[in-house]
mmCIF file of C-alpha atoms in Angstrom:
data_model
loop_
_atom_site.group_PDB
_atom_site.id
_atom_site.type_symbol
_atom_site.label_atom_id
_atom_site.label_comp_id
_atom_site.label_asym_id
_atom_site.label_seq_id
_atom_site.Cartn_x
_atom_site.Cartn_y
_atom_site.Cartn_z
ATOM 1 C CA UNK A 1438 0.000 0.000 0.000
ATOM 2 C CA UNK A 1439 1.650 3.473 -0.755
ATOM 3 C CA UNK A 1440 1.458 6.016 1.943
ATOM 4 C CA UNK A 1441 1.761 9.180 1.956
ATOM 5 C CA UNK A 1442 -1.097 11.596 3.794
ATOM 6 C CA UNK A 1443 -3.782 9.368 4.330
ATOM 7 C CA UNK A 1444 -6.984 11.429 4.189
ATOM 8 C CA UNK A 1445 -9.750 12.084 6.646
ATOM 9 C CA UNK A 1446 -12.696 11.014 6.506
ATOM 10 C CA UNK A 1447 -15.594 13.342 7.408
ATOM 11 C CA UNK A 1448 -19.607 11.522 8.532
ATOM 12 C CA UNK A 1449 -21.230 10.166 5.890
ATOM 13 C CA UNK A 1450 -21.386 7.653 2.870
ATOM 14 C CA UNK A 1451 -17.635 6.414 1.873
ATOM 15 C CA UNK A 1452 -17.542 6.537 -1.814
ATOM 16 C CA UNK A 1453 -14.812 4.739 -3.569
ATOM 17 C CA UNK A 1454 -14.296 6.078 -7.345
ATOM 18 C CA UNK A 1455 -11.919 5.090 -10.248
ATOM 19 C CA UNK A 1456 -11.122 7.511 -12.029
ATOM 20 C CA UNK A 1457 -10.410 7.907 -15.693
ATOM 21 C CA UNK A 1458 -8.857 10.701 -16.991
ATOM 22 C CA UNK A 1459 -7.508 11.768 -20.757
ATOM 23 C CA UNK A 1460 -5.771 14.780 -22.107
ATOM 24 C CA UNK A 1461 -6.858 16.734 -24.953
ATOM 25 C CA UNK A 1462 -6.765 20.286 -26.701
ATOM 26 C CA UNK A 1463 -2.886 20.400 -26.364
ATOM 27 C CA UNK A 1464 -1.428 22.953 -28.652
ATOM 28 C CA UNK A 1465 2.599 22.480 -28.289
ATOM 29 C CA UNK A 1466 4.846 19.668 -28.510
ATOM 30 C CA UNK A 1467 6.076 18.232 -25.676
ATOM 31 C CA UNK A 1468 9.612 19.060 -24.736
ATOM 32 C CA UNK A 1469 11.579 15.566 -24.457
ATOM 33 C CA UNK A 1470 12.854 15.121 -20.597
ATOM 34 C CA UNK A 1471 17.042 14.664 -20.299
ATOM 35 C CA UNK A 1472 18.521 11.744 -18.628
ATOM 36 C CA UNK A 1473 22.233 12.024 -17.384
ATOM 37 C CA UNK A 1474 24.179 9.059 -15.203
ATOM 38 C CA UNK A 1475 26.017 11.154 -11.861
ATOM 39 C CA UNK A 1476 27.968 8.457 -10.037
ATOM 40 C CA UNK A 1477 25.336 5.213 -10.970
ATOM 41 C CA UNK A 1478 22.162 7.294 -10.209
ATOM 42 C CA UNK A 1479 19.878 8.134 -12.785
ATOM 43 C CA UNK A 1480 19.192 11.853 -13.333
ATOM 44 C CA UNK A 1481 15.804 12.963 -15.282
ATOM 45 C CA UNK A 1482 15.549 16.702 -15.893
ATOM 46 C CA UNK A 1483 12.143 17.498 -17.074
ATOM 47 C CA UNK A 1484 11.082 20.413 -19.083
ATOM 48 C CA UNK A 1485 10.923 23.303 -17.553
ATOM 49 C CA UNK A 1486 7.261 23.866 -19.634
ATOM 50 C CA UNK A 1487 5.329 20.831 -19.669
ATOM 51 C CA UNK A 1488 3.013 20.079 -21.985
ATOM 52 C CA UNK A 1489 -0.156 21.949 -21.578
ATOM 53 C CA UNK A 1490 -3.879 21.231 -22.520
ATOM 54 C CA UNK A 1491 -7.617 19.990 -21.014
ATOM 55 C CA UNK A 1492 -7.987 17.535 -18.562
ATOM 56 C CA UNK A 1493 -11.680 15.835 -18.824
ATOM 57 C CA UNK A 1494 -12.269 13.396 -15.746
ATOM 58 C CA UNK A 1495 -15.355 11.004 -15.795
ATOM 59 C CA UNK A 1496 -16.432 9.116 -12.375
ATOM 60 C CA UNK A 1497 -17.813 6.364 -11.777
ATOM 61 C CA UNK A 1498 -19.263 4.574 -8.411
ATOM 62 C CA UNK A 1499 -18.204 1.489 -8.203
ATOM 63 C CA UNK A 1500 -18.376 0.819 -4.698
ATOM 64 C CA UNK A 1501 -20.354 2.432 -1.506
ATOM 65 C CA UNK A 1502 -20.456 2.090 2.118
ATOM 66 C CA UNK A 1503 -22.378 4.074 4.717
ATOM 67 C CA UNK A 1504 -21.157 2.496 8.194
ATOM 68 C CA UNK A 1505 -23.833 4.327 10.011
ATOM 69 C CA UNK A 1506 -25.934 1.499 8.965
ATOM 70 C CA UNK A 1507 -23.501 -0.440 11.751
ATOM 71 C CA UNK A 1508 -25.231 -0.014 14.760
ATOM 72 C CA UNK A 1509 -22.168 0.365 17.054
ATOM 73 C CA UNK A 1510 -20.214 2.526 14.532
ATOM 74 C CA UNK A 1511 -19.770 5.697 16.375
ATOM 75 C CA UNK A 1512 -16.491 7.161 15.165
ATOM 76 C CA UNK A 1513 -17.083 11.106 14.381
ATOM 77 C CA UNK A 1514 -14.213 10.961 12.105
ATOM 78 C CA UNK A 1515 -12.223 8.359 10.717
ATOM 79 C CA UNK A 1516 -9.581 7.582 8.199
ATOM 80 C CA UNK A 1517 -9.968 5.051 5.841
ATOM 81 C CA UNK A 1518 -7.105 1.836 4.991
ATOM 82 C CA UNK A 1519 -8.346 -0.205 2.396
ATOM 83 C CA UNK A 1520 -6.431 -3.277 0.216
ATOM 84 C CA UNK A 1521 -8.038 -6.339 -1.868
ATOM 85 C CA UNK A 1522 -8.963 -7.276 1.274
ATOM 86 C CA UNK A 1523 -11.014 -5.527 3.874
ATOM 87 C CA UNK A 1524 -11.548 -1.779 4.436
ATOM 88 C CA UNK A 1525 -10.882 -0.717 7.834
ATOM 89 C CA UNK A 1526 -12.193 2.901 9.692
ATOM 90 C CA UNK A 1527 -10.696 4.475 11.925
ATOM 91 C CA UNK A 1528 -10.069 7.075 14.875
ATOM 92 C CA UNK A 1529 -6.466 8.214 14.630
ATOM 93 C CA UNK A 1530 -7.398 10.837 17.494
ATOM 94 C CA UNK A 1531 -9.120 8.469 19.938
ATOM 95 C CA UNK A 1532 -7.751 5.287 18.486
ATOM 96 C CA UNK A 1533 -10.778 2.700 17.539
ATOM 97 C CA UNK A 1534 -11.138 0.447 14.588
ATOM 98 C CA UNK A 1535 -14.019 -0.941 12.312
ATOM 99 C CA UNK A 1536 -13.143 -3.885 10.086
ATOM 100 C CA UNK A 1537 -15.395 -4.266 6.913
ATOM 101 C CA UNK A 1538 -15.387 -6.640 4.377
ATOM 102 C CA UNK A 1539 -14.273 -5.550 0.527
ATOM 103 C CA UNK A 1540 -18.037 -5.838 -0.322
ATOM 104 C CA UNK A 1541 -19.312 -3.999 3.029
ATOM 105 C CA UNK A 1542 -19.739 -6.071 5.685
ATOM 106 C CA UNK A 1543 -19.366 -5.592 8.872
ATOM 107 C CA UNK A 1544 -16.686 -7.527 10.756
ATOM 108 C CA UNK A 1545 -16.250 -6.267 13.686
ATOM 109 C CA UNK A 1546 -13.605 -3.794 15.992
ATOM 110 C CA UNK A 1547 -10.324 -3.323 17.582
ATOM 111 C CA UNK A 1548 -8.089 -0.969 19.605
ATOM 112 C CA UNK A 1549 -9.260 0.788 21.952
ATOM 113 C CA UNK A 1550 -8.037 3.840 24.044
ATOM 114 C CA UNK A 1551 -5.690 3.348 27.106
ATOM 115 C CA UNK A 1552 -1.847 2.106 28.067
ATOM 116 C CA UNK A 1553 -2.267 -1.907 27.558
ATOM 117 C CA UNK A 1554 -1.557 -4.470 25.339
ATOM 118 C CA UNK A 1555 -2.845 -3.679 21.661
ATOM 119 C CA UNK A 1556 -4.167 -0.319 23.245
ATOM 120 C CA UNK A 1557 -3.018 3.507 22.690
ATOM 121 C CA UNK A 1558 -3.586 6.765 23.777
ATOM 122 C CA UNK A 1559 -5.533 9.683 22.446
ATOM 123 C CA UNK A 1560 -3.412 12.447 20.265
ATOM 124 C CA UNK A 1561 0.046 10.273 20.442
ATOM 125 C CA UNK A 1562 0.308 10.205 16.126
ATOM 126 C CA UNK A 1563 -1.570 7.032 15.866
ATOM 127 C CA UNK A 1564 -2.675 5.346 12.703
ATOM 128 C CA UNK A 1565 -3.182 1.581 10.981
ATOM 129 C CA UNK A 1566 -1.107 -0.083 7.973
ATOM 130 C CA UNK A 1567 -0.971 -3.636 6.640
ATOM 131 C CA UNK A 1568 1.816 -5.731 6.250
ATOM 132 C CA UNK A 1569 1.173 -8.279 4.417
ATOM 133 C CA UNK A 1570 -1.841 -10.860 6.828
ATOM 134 C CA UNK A 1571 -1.333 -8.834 9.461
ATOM 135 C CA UNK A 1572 -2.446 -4.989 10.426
ATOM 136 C CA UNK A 1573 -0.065 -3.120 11.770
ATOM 137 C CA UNK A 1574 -1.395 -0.398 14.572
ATOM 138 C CA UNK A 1575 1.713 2.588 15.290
ATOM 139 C CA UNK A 1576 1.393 5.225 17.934
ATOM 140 C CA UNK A 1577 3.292 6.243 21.347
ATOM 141 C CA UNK A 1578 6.556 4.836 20.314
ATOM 142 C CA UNK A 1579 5.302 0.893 20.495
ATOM 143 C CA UNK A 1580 4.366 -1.029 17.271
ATOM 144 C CA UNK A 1581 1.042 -3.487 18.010
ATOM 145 C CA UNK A 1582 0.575 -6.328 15.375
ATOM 146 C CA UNK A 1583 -2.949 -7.777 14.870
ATOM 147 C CA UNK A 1584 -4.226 -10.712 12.498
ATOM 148 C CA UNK A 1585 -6.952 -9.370 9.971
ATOM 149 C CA UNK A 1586 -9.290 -10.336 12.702
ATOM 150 C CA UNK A 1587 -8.160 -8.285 14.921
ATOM 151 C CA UNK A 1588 -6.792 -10.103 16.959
ATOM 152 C CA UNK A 1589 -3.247 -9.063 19.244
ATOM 153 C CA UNK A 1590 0.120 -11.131 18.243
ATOM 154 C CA UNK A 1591 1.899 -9.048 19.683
ATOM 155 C CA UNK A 1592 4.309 -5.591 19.635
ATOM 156 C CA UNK A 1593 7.315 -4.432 20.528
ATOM 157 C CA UNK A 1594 8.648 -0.916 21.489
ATOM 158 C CA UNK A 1595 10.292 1.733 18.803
ATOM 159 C CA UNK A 1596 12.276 4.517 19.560
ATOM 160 C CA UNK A 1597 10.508 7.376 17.484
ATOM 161 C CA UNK A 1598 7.149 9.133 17.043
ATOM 162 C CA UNK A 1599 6.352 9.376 14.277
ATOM 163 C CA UNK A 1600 7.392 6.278 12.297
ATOM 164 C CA UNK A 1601 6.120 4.886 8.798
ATOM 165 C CA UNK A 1602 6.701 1.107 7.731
ATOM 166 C CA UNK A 1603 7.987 0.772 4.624
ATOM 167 C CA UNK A 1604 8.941 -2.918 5.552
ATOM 168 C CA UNK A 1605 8.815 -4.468 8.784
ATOM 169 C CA UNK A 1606 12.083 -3.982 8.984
ATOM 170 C CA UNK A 1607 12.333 -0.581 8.240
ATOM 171 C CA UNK A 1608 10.347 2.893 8.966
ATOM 172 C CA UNK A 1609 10.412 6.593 8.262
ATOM 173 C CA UNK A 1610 10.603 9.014 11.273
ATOM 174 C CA UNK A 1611 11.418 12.817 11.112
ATOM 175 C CA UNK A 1612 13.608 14.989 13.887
ATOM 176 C CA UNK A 1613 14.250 18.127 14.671
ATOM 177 C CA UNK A 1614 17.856 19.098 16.423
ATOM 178 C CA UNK A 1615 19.946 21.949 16.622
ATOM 179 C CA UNK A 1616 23.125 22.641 14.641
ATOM 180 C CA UNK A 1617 25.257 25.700 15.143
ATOM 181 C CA UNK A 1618 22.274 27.452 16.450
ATOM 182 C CA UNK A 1619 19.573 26.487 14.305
ATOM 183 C CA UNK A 1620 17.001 24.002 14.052
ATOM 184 C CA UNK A 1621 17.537 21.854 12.088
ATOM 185 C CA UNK A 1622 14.915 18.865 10.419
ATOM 186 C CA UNK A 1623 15.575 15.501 9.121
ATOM 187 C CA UNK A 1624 14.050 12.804 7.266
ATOM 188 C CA UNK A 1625 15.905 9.202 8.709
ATOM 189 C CA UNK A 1626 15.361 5.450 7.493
ATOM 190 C CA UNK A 1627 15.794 3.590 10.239
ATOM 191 C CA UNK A 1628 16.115 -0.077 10.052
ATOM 192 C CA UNK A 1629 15.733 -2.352 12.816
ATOM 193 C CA UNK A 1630 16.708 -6.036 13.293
ATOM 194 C CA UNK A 1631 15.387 -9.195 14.957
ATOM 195 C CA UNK A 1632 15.493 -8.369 18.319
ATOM 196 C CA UNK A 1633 13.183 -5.074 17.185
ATOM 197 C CA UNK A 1634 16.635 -2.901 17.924
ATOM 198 C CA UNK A 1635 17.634 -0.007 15.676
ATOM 199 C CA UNK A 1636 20.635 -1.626 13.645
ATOM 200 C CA UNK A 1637 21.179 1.495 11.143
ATOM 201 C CA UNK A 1638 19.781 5.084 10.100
ATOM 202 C CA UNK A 1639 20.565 6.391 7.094
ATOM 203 C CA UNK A 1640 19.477 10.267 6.627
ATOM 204 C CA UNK A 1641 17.867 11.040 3.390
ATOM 205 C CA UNK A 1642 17.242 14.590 3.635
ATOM 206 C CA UNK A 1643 17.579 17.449 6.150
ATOM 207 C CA UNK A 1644 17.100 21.294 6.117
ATOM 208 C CA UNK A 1645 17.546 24.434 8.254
ATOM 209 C CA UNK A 1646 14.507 26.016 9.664
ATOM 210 C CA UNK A 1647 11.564 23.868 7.759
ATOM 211 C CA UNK A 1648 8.174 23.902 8.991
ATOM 212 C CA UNK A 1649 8.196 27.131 10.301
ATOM 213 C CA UNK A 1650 8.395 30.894 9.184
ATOM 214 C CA UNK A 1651 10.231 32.059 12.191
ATOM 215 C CA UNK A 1652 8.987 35.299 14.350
ATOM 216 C CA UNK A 1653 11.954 38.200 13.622
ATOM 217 C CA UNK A 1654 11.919 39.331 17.219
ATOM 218 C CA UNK A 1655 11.334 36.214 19.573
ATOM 219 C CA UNK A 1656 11.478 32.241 19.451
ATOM 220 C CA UNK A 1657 8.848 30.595 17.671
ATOM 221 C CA UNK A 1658 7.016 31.568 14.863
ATOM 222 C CA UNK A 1659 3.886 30.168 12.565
ATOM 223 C CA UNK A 1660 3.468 27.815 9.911
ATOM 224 C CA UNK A 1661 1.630 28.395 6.625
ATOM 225 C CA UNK A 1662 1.554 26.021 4.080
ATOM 226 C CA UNK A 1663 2.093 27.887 0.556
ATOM 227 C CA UNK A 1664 4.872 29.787 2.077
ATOM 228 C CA UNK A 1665 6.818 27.336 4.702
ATOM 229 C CA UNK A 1666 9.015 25.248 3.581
ATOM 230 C CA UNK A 1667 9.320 21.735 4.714
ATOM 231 C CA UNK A 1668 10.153 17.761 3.395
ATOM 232 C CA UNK A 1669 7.993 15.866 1.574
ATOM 233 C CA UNK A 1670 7.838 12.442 0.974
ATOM 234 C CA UNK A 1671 5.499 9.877 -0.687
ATOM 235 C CA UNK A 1672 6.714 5.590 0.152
ATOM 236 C CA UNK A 1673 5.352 2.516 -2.608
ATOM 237 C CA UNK A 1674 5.547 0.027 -0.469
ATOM 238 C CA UNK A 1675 5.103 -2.628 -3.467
ATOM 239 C CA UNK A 1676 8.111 -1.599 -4.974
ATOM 240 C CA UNK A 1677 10.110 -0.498 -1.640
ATOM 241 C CA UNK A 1678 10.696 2.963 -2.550
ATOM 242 C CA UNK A 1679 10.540 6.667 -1.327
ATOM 243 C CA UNK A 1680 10.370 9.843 -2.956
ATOM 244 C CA UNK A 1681 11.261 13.118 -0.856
ATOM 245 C CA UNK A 1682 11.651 16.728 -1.421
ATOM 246 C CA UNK A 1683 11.639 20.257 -0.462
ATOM 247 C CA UNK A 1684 8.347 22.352 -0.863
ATOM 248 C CA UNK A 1685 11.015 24.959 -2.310
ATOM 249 C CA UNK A 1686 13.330 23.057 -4.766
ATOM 250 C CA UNK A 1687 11.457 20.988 -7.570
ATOM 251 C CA UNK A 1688 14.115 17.799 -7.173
ATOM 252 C CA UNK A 1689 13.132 14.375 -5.953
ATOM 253 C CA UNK A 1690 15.192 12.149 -4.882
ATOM 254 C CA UNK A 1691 13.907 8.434 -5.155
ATOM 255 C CA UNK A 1692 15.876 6.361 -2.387
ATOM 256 C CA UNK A 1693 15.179 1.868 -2.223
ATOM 257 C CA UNK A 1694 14.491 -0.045 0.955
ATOM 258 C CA UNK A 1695 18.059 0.082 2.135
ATOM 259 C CA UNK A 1696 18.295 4.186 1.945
ATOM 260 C CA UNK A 1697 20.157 4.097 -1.198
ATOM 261 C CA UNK A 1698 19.595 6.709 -3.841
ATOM 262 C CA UNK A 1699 18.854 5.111 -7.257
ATOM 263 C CA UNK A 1700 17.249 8.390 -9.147
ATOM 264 C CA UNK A 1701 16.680 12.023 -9.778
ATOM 265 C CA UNK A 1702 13.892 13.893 -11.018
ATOM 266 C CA UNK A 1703 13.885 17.907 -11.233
ATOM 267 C CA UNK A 1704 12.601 20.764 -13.108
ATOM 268 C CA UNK A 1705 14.549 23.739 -13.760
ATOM 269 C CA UNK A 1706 11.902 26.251 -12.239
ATOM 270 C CA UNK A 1707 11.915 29.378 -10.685
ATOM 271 C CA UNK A 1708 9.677 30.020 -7.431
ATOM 272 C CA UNK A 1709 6.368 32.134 -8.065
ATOM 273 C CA UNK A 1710 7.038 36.129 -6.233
ATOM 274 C CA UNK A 1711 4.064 37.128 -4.150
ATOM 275 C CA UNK A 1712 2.745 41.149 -3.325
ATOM 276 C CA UNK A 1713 2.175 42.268 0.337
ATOM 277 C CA UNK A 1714 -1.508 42.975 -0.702
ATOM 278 C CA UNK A 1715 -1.345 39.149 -1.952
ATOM 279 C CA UNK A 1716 0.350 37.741 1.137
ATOM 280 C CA UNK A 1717 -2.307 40.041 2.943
ATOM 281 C CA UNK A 1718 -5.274 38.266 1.204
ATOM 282 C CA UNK A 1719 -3.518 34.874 2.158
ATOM 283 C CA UNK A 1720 -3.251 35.555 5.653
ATOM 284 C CA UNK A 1721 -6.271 36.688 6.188
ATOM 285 C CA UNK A 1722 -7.721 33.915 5.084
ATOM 286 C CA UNK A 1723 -5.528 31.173 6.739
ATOM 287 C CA UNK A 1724 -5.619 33.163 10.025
ATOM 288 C CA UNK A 1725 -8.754 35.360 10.020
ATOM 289 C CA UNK A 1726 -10.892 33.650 12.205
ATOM 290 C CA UNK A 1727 -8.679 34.103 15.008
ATOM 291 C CA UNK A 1728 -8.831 36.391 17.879
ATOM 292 C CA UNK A 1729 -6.839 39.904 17.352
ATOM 293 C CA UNK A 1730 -6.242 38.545 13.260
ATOM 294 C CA UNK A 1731 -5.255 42.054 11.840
ATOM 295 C CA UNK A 1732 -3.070 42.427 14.579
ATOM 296 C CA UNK A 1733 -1.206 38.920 14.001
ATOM 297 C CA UNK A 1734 -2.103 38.713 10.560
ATOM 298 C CA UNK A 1735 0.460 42.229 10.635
ATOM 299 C CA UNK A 1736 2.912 40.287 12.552
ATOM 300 C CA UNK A 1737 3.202 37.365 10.085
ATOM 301 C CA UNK A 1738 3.697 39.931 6.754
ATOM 302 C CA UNK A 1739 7.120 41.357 8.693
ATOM 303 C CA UNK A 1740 8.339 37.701 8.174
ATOM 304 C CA UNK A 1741 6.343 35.992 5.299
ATOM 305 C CA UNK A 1742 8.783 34.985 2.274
ATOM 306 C CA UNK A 1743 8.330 37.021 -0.917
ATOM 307 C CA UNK A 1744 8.214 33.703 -3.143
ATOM 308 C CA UNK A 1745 5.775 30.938 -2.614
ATOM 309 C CA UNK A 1746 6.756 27.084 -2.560
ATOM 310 C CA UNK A 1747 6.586 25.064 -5.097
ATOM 311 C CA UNK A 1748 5.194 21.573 -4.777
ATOM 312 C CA UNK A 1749 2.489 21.255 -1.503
ATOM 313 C CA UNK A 1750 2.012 17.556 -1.623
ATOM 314 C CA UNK A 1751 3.958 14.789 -3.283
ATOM 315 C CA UNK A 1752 2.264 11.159 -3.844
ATOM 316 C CA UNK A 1753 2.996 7.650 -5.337
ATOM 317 C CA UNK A 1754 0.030 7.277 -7.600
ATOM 318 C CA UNK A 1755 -2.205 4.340 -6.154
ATOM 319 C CA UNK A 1756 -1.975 1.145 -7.880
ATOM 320 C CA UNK A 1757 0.329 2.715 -10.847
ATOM 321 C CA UNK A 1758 2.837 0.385 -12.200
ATOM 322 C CA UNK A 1759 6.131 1.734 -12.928
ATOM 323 C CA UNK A 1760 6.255 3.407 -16.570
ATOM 324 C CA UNK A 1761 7.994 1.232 -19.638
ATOM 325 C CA UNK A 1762 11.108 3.268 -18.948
ATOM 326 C CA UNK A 1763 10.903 2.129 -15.379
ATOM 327 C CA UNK A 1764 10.498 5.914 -14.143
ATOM 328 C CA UNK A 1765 8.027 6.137 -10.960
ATOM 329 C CA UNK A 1766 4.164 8.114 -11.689
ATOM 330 C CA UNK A 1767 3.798 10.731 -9.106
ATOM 331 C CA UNK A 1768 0.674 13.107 -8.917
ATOM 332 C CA UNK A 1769 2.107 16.733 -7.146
ATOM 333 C CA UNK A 1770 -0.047 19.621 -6.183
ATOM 334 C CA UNK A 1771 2.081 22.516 -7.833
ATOM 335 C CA UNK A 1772 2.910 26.371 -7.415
ATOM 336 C CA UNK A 1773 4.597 27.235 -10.682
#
């Protein structure tokens, strides 16, 4: 399953769509990308203006589930995990689990709220994968594995919150530490061996100051999404990689299981300059609602960046084989 910002869930009827999508109306020819070999790693350098046209996307339902049918489904908001499988809701606030069936039936729950085995507590970065039979439930630095019954086999302890399987040998975590005075954040691969001890981190990317637009006069500061920068990453766990970036540099870098980097993508590109009125506008409406906001909203324009990021998300696209050339498919919300 690939993973990369699994999304919420609001009350109502889940509605599963696949989506097909074609492009027409294009009026240029498409610029050819540029592949280069630096030290065994292959380096794709895309146009810098992609092809351009109409994108017209038809729907269709082919599956639906309302769990409020379930008569002891009372989850306010849930995310959703689904494989060939079963499709499982659930809490990642006040951890609780619904198993359903691929065709909608009800199965039953797990997890529940609290400090013993196969339980977690509320707001400690919680959520549910799958690893191969089993589901895998991560939160307050402990690992618990469950059948697809939901049943406990078992867990063992990890040193990091967060952390994102890739294998069951390996996860993703992020820290923050300080280097000659400033903070400084980093994306690790940890792996871990039988005795569920780390045995190696490799760092894939780090960066000065991301996720935050720092306050000019005192510690702290705000955070903002089209103007902080910060890593992002996207993991296919079918074919064991991950892609990561920075919100302000169009360059991926594409990293296997064992935190080796095997490709390149980039875009020669040039971040898009923003007005004060603009940055105003933004503000405003990211931070209206809250108490004092033209006095704060004044605050954060001393200290907002004149040029907005590029990329906001970055995502493996689901169930996407790799393309004949063997490059990955990757769907990225821009800022060009």
């Amino acid at each position: 399953m690939e993973r990369q910002k699994v999304r919420g869930i609001f009350p109502g009827i889940l509605v599963l769509f696949i989506l097909f999508s074609g492009l027409t109306g294009c009026r240029q020819q498409a610029e050819k990308p540029q592949v280069k070999e630096t030290g065994g790693v292959s380096q794709v350098i895309n146009p810098a203006h992609p092809l351009k046209g109409t994108i017209q996307v038809e729907a269709e339902k082919t599956f639906e589930l309302n769990p409020y049918k379930v008569p002891d489904f009372n989850l306010k908001y849930f995310w959703c995990l689904r494989d060939n499988q079963q499709i499982i809701l659930y809490d990642p606030n006040e951890p609780a689990a619904k198993i359903f069936s691929t065709d909608g039936a009800y199965l039953g729950s797990f997890i529940g709220v609290g400090q013993g085995p196969g339980e977690f507590l509320s707001y400690t970065g919680f959520w549910l994968d799958f690893e191969g039979d089993e589901i895998w439930g991560v939160g307050n630095m402990k690992v618990a594995r469950f059948d697809r019954r939901g049943q406990l086999l078992g867990e063992f302890k990890i040193p990091d919150l967060p952390a994102y399987f890739l294998r069951p040998d390996c996860y993703l975590t992020d820290l923050t530490v300080m280097e000659n005075n400033r903070r400084v954040k980093k994306l690790l691969l940890k792996k871990i061996d039988q005795n569920e001890t780390t045995a190696a981190t490799v760092e894939l990317l780090k960066g000065p100051e991301l996720g935050m637009i720092r306050w000019s006069d005192r510690a702290g500061g705000f955070s903002e999404s089209y103007g902080t920068d910060d890593i992002i990453w996207s993991m296919n766990k079918a074919e064991a990689r991950i892609a990561v970036a920075l919100k302000s540099n169009y360059q991926l870098k594409i990293f296997d299981q064992a935190g080796r980097k095997v490709m390149v993508i980039e875009i020669p590109a040039e971040r898009v300059s923003i007005s004060n009125e603009d940055k105003e506008k933004l503000l405003q409406a990211v931070f209206g609602m809250r108490k004092g906001p033209e006095e704060t909203v004044k605050k954060m324009l001393a200290v907002y960046p004149d040029q907005l990021m590029m990329m906001l998300h970055l995502s493996y696209l689901p169930g996407q084989p790799a393309a004949p050339s063997g490059w990955p498919e990757f769907c990225y919300n821009l800022l060009l």
